Amino acid sequence: MSSTIREQAAHEIASVLPQRAHDLARLQILSDDSEPVVTVVGKYNHGKSSLLNELLGRDAFAVSDRRETVRLSDSVHDGVRWLDAPGLDADVGSADDREALRAAWLKSDIRLFVHAAKEGELDAKELTLLAELDADRVRTGRQTLVVLSQVDQLADDAELQNVGAAIDRQMPGIVLNAVSSMRHRKGIEGGKKLLLEKSGIPALQAMLQTELARVPAARAHERALLLREIGAQLQQLRAAQQTSLGILQKTQQQQRREFDRDLSSVIEKVARDIDAMLNALGTDHAIVPDTAKDAYMITAGKLERAHIQIAYSRACIEIDAVLAAHGVIAIPLEQRTVAKSLNSVMIAVMGVSVKLRKDLRRMFCEASGRERMQREFIHYYELSDERKALAAQIADTEASIAASAQAALALRTLEARA
Ligand SMILES: Nc1nc2c(ncn2[C@@H]2O[C@H](COP(=O)(O)OP(=O)(O)OP(=O)(O)O)[C@@H](O)[C@H]2O)c(=O)[nH]1
Ligand SMILES: [Mg+2]
């Protein structure tokens, strides 16, 4: 399988599980059958680059007594990629530190944790890092070898014992590989076998060989683990998304049912009231037009029109209360006019005034009138802010579910061996 397809798949999963971006990057490395990677980690000037040079048997990395290695550099030797990382410094969180840590975590199969013997105990930052590396070993099977470096700088073996004991008190049972790069170099250059043995480098090399032989199995374990973990997390996510979708849809349906119910009951109630009011009226005076002489007199026609208008207003107020209780107040933005008082759903559906019996009958007492009101109020209900927000939330959740399903397919692509 091409690495572009794998990258695309990893990208799709990372967009759904951003917290897994690092593991996905690691998976890419684990799937590309590259040579095993050995990385040094530790504080600056503790002899990391020197140690790598001795292990490789050549000066592949720059060494100096000031802060030397500032970015990652690597060298492939005998089928192993050796990675020199900048020292972890006191200024926590610097760019160098982050890069060193990233290398230690991401690229390496084996970490050489380097601590200079003359420093004595491990400091807090080293202890934290070692604990994290150990937790990672338990989880992924990646090994860390702890190297006590520059031991020639200690006065004698007794002092070496003291330093070892002090570190053992900090991390009981820790296996320390005591080395001196300087002795090793002198032993090589002077052909002094004893010095070479005493440098601890050959013993460390042997230990590294054992660990390197385990890398393929460790990688297979780690790969399976990461795929399993990511798969489980994706499944969990999808289940959670389905649950929230279900809840949202149920809320949507329930709100609508309650609105329909409240609306039809208020419409039925005001229709009954208006019907009773109309039946109680006698002769219809409203259709008799007022004449000029009636201008300042209370005529039967005026009284009737006032009566009808009041009944109509009361019905509107009762319906409006139900609408407001369900968040249906203003008409959608695009329908609004500058006359604010006209921007209510009530006015959009019912109009401003009704003065004639026949209009009231048509609106409230005929089934088609009541159905029209119901239909139009429901239309505005679905366009109300709350309902639109809920619909948008449902659409978002559905889109997330689609993305998770896509990520699950992408994971299958990654599971298929190259
Ligand atoms: N005496 C002694 N000096 C050493 C030994 N190893 C390294 N040094 C010296 O310690 C200094 C730092 O060594 P480096 O290998 O550059 O240390 P580093 O950890 O890579 O340092 P940074 O790259 O700055 O993080 C140099 O001056 C080395 O010559 C050793 O075994 N014995
Ligand atoms: Mg260095």
XYZ file of C-alpha atoms and ligand atoms in Angstrom:
451
model
C 0.000 0.000 0.000
C 1.334 3.413 -0.839
C 2.321 5.735 1.960
C 0.087 8.464 0.503
C -2.970 6.263 0.985
C -1.862 5.538 4.537
C -1.245 9.218 5.182
C -4.689 10.090 3.881
C -6.231 7.426 6.111
C -4.278 8.647 9.142
C -5.395 12.192 8.387
C -9.046 11.134 8.303
C -8.735 9.421 11.660
C -6.815 12.315 13.219
C -9.529 14.747 12.171
C -11.957 12.737 14.281
C -9.522 11.817 17.096
C -7.088 14.760 17.252
C -5.713 13.480 20.570
C -4.397 10.454 18.647
C -2.363 12.439 16.117
C 0.890 11.367 17.742
C -0.074 7.680 17.807
C -1.153 7.888 14.165
C 2.203 9.380 13.218
C 3.878 6.555 15.134
C 1.714 4.022 13.280
C 2.990 5.392 10.002
C 6.553 4.779 11.147
C 5.691 1.298 12.412
C 4.148 0.387 9.069
C 6.954 1.471 6.801
C 9.443 -1.278 7.693
C 12.225 1.224 8.250
C 15.390 0.360 10.163
C 15.196 0.328 13.985
C 15.898 3.679 15.594
C 18.035 4.276 18.683
C 17.698 7.724 20.271
C 19.616 9.405 23.059
C 17.767 11.465 25.650
C 19.141 13.369 28.608
C 20.401 16.726 29.760
C 22.864 18.742 27.732
C 26.583 18.138 28.079
C 25.992 14.736 29.669
C 27.891 13.069 26.820
C 25.089 11.894 24.553
C 26.766 12.683 21.237
C 30.086 11.253 22.448
C 28.346 8.038 23.468
C 26.753 7.615 20.050
C 30.103 8.170 18.358
C 31.689 5.423 20.455
C 28.813 3.026 19.821
C 29.037 3.669 16.075
C 32.803 3.600 16.022
C 33.023 6.858 14.120
C 32.599 10.555 14.732
C 29.148 10.904 13.263
C 27.954 13.549 15.705
C 29.432 16.830 16.885
C 30.787 16.945 20.413
C 31.705 19.998 22.441
C 31.838 21.260 25.996
C 29.119 23.814 25.434
C 25.597 23.241 24.378
C 26.250 21.527 21.085
C 23.456 19.539 19.563
C 20.613 21.940 18.841
C 18.562 19.896 16.471
C 17.983 16.283 15.625
C 20.606 14.636 13.490
C 20.802 11.045 12.437
C 23.181 8.530 11.018
C 22.414 5.109 9.611
C 24.985 2.495 10.519
C 24.782 -1.299 10.237
C 21.055 -1.247 9.573
C 20.298 0.939 12.597
C 19.295 4.592 12.560
C 21.040 6.476 15.357
C 19.368 9.699 16.357
C 21.181 12.403 18.277
C 18.838 14.754 20.103
C 19.424 18.090 21.814
C 19.871 17.958 25.565
C 16.931 18.491 27.850
C 17.652 21.712 29.609
C 16.475 23.476 32.701
C 14.374 25.845 30.606
C 11.425 23.530 30.434
C 9.400 23.622 27.274
C 11.974 25.214 24.971
C 11.802 24.339 21.283
C 14.906 22.125 21.627
C 13.369 20.244 24.516
C 10.202 19.659 22.651
C 12.024 18.402 19.595
C 14.179 16.082 21.683
C 11.152 14.693 23.424
C 9.226 14.312 20.205
C 12.077 12.296 18.769
C 12.337 10.221 21.884
C 8.699 9.373 21.775
C 7.874 9.292 18.111
C 10.764 7.911 16.158
C 12.692 5.767 18.571
C 12.426 2.058 19.154
C 15.125 2.104 21.821
C 16.039 5.065 24.026
C 19.388 5.570 25.630
C 18.765 7.723 28.669
C 22.093 9.411 29.437
C 22.980 10.816 32.862
C 26.474 12.073 33.749
C 27.866 10.260 36.787
C 29.461 13.369 38.275
C 26.008 14.934 38.667
C 25.122 12.308 41.257
C 21.400 11.940 41.736
C 18.802 12.402 39.009
C 16.984 15.710 39.100
C 13.204 16.090 39.144
C 12.928 16.517 35.417
C 15.002 13.426 34.725
C 12.951 11.414 37.198
C 9.712 12.485 35.534
C 11.030 11.645 32.095
C 12.315 8.239 33.222
C 8.959 7.433 34.802
C 7.200 8.353 31.571
C 9.604 6.281 29.512
C 9.032 3.339 31.816
C 5.260 3.670 31.579
C 5.653 3.719 27.815
C 7.778 0.562 27.956
C 5.029 -1.210 29.871
C 2.439 -0.077 27.336
C 4.226 -0.312 24.006
C 7.207 -2.583 24.689
C 9.714 0.099 23.687
C 12.876 -0.177 25.776
C 14.951 2.434 27.554
C 18.522 1.668 28.583
C 19.803 3.951 31.331
C 23.417 5.011 30.837
C 25.562 6.469 33.601
C 28.060 8.403 31.495
C 31.503 9.958 31.969
C 32.280 7.627 34.892
C 36.010 8.386 34.460
C 35.241 11.710 36.092
C 34.532 9.991 39.402
C 37.468 9.543 41.777
C 37.202 5.780 42.108
C 34.948 2.723 42.091
C 33.730 3.518 45.582
C 32.345 6.821 44.383
C 30.718 5.059 41.447
C 29.075 2.699 43.964
C 27.819 5.707 45.942
C 26.300 7.385 42.910
C 24.700 4.083 41.841
C 23.254 3.568 45.316
C 21.908 7.120 45.443
C 20.120 6.681 42.101
C 18.826 3.275 43.170
C 17.215 4.918 46.180
C 15.423 7.260 43.785
C 14.316 4.461 41.430
C 14.700 1.125 43.155
C 15.857 -1.685 40.903
C 17.028 0.628 38.113
C 19.638 -0.993 35.838
C 22.512 1.425 35.262
C 24.988 0.947 32.424
C 28.148 2.720 33.545
C 30.262 3.952 30.613
C 33.118 6.274 29.790
C 33.315 7.396 26.199
C 36.701 8.895 26.890
C 38.194 5.575 28.136
C 36.711 3.802 25.164
C 38.293 6.260 22.759
C 41.657 5.964 24.494
C 41.385 2.194 24.537
C 40.740 2.115 20.804
C 43.427 4.605 19.936
C 46.035 3.056 22.207
C 45.001 -0.528 21.502
C 44.454 -1.001 25.228
C 42.052 -3.873 25.677
C 41.638 -3.435 29.414
C 40.694 0.231 29.096
C 38.273 -0.710 26.368
C 36.590 -3.289 28.589
C 36.555 -0.876 31.507
C 34.827 1.758 29.389
C 31.569 -0.197 29.627
C 30.907 0.473 25.946
C 31.289 -3.157 24.739
C 28.867 -4.331 27.435
C 26.393 -1.644 26.407
C 26.830 -2.625 22.761
C 26.017 -6.230 23.604
C 22.934 -5.171 25.491
C 21.872 -2.983 22.587
C 22.247 -5.906 20.189
C 19.879 -7.965 22.319
C 17.351 -5.135 22.376
C 17.706 -4.485 18.637
C 16.907 -8.135 17.935
C 13.641 -7.634 19.825
C 12.601 -4.565 17.852
C 10.564 -6.358 15.130
C 8.474 -8.150 17.755
C 8.144 -4.964 19.808
C 7.028 -3.042 16.721
C 4.426 -5.667 15.849
C 3.132 -5.506 19.415
C 3.028 -1.719 19.405
C 1.338 -1.561 16.027
C -1.379 -3.999 17.081
C -1.805 -2.108 20.349
C -2.204 1.284 18.700
C -4.647 -0.063 16.102
C -6.637 -1.739 18.866
C -6.697 1.359 21.067
C -7.643 3.689 18.251
C -10.295 1.240 17.042
C -11.812 1.025 20.515
C -11.764 4.787 20.897
C -13.433 5.268 17.532
C -16.100 2.788 18.474
C -16.683 4.579 21.759
C -16.910 7.890 19.992
C -19.419 6.575 17.482
C -21.554 5.086 20.218
C -21.521 8.416 22.085
C -22.405 10.305 18.912
C -25.290 7.926 18.179
C -26.559 8.386 21.710
C -26.533 12.163 21.468
C -28.172 12.033 18.067
C -30.901 9.848 19.519
C -31.433 12.266 22.399
C -31.535 15.275 20.096
C -33.999 13.624 17.725
C -36.187 12.563 20.606
C -36.150 16.107 21.973
C -37.038 17.432 18.541
C -39.971 15.054 18.174
C -41.195 15.583 21.705
C -41.049 19.382 21.455
C -43.003 19.214 18.217
C -45.595 16.869 19.690
C -46.069 19.173 22.663
C -46.386 22.208 20.429
C -48.924 20.479 18.168
C -50.917 19.395 21.190
C -50.920 22.803 22.924
C -51.646 24.612 19.685
C -54.598 22.458 18.680
C -56.075 22.640 22.162
C -55.864 26.456 22.291
C -57.327 26.727 18.793
C -60.190 24.431 19.770
C -60.794 26.435 22.935
C -60.870 29.864 21.281
C -63.048 28.406 18.502
C -65.558 27.201 21.099
C -65.546 30.602 22.825
C -66.061 32.453 19.565
C -68.746 30.061 18.450
C -70.619 30.610 21.741
C -70.197 34.362 21.465
C -71.494 34.398 17.873
C -74.477 32.223 18.726
C -75.451 34.577 21.544
C -75.597 37.560 19.197
C -78.897 38.545 17.646
C -79.341 40.398 14.374
C -76.126 41.232 12.616
C -75.790 45.014 12.788
C -72.256 45.228 11.621
C -73.222 44.967 7.979
C -75.444 48.030 8.309
C -73.121 50.882 7.341
C -72.975 53.934 9.597
C -74.242 57.170 8.071
C -72.698 60.596 8.494
C -75.088 61.475 11.299
C -73.925 58.449 13.292
C -70.370 59.791 13.540
C -70.552 60.629 17.251
C -73.243 58.173 18.278
C -73.035 54.688 19.634
C -74.866 52.657 17.023
C -75.761 48.987 17.172
C -73.319 48.409 14.279
C -70.448 50.064 16.162
C -71.231 48.060 19.290
C -71.253 44.820 17.365
C -67.970 45.583 15.595
C -66.365 46.435 18.936
C -67.706 43.229 20.437
C -66.281 41.122 17.638
C -62.940 42.913 17.731
C -62.606 42.249 21.482
C -63.465 38.551 21.075
C -60.988 38.330 18.251
C -58.248 40.040 20.273
C -58.867 37.770 23.240
C -58.516 34.697 20.985
C -55.284 36.122 19.581
C -53.873 36.753 23.061
C -54.647 33.197 24.147
C -52.989 31.726 21.070
C -50.065 34.097 21.449
C -49.433 32.874 24.999
C -49.091 29.315 23.713
C -46.784 30.424 20.907
C -44.582 32.384 23.321
C -44.364 29.400 25.665
C -42.883 27.446 22.748
C -40.471 30.173 21.685
C -42.481 31.253 18.619
C -42.472 35.040 18.771
C -40.825 36.808 15.884
C -41.069 35.925 12.223
C -37.828 34.877 10.473
C -35.328 37.675 9.889
C -35.737 37.706 6.120
C -39.494 38.395 6.414
C -39.235 41.294 8.840
C -40.215 44.854 8.000
C -39.191 48.177 9.539
C -42.543 48.294 11.337
C -41.512 46.282 14.389
C -45.076 45.747 15.605
C -45.842 43.833 12.425
C -43.008 41.384 12.852
C -44.808 38.920 15.072
C -45.879 35.474 13.985
C -49.355 36.257 15.325
C -49.807 39.125 12.885
C -48.214 37.245 10.009
C -50.774 34.462 10.374
C -53.877 36.241 11.690
C -53.736 39.713 10.200
C -54.342 42.923 12.118
C -58.056 43.015 12.746
C -61.326 41.239 12.096
C -64.665 42.980 12.488
C -67.220 40.790 10.736
C -69.026 37.681 11.931
C -68.430 35.856 8.670
C -64.675 36.383 8.940
C -64.624 35.064 12.494
C -66.697 32.048 11.424
C -64.404 31.359 8.498
C -61.304 31.545 10.682
C -62.434 29.759 13.824
C -65.634 27.854 13.213
C -64.794 26.106 9.961
C -62.400 23.146 9.977
C -60.468 24.543 7.004
C -59.843 27.834 8.905
C -58.571 26.037 11.974
C -56.392 23.763 9.822
C -54.887 26.800 8.083
C -53.963 28.384 11.423
C -52.474 25.141 12.697
C -50.488 24.679 9.482
C -49.124 28.215 9.404
C -48.229 28.357 13.079
C -46.370 25.066 12.721
C -44.518 26.529 9.753
C -43.318 29.486 11.849
C -42.609 27.205 14.783
C -40.163 25.216 12.677
C -38.530 28.491 11.613
C -38.087 29.764 15.179
C -34.532 30.320 16.493
C -34.611 27.504 19.036
C -35.932 24.976 16.555
C -33.434 25.990 13.910
C -30.594 25.729 16.470
C -31.764 22.242 17.400
C -31.998 21.228 13.738
C -28.472 22.575 13.172
C -27.200 20.599 16.153
C -28.746 17.458 14.708
C -27.155 18.138 11.333
C -23.746 18.669 13.019
C -24.065 15.420 14.925
C -25.011 13.582 11.753
C -21.949 15.043 10.035
C -19.734 13.922 12.934
C -21.189 10.435 12.683
C -20.401 10.370 8.972
C -16.820 11.493 9.710
C -16.432 8.782 12.359
C -17.731 6.163 9.956
C -15.207 7.401 7.410
C -12.476 7.189 10.070
C -13.474 3.610 10.873
C -13.043 2.724 7.194
C -9.698 4.525 7.173
C -8.592 2.477 10.170
C -9.292 -0.688 8.186
C -6.987 0.663 5.506
C -4.275 1.097 8.112
C -4.900 -2.369 9.540
C -4.307 -3.985 6.177
C -0.594 -4.739 6.176
C 1.444 -2.835 3.606
N 35.740 13.036 30.839
C 34.787 12.740 29.950
N 34.289 13.701 29.183
C 33.326 13.371 28.310
C 32.874 12.054 28.155
N 31.919 12.032 27.232
C 31.786 13.297 26.791
N 32.631 14.108 27.439
C 32.790 15.554 27.252
O 31.593 16.182 27.705
C 31.291 17.277 26.867
C 29.894 17.123 26.290
O 29.827 15.989 25.486
P 28.732 15.825 24.345
O 28.838 14.430 23.858
O 28.833 16.915 23.367
O 27.467 16.025 25.248
P 25.932 16.123 24.765
O 25.140 15.477 25.831
O 25.792 15.590 23.412
O 25.680 17.680 24.802
P 24.569 18.519 23.987
O 24.663 18.102 22.584
O 24.971 19.930 24.188
O 23.272 18.195 24.607
C 32.368 17.333 25.788
O 33.343 18.235 26.157
C 32.900 15.924 25.794
O 34.251 15.873 25.376
C 33.466 11.038 28.984
O 33.137 9.860 28.947
N 34.412 11.453 29.864
Mg 25.141 16.445 21.678
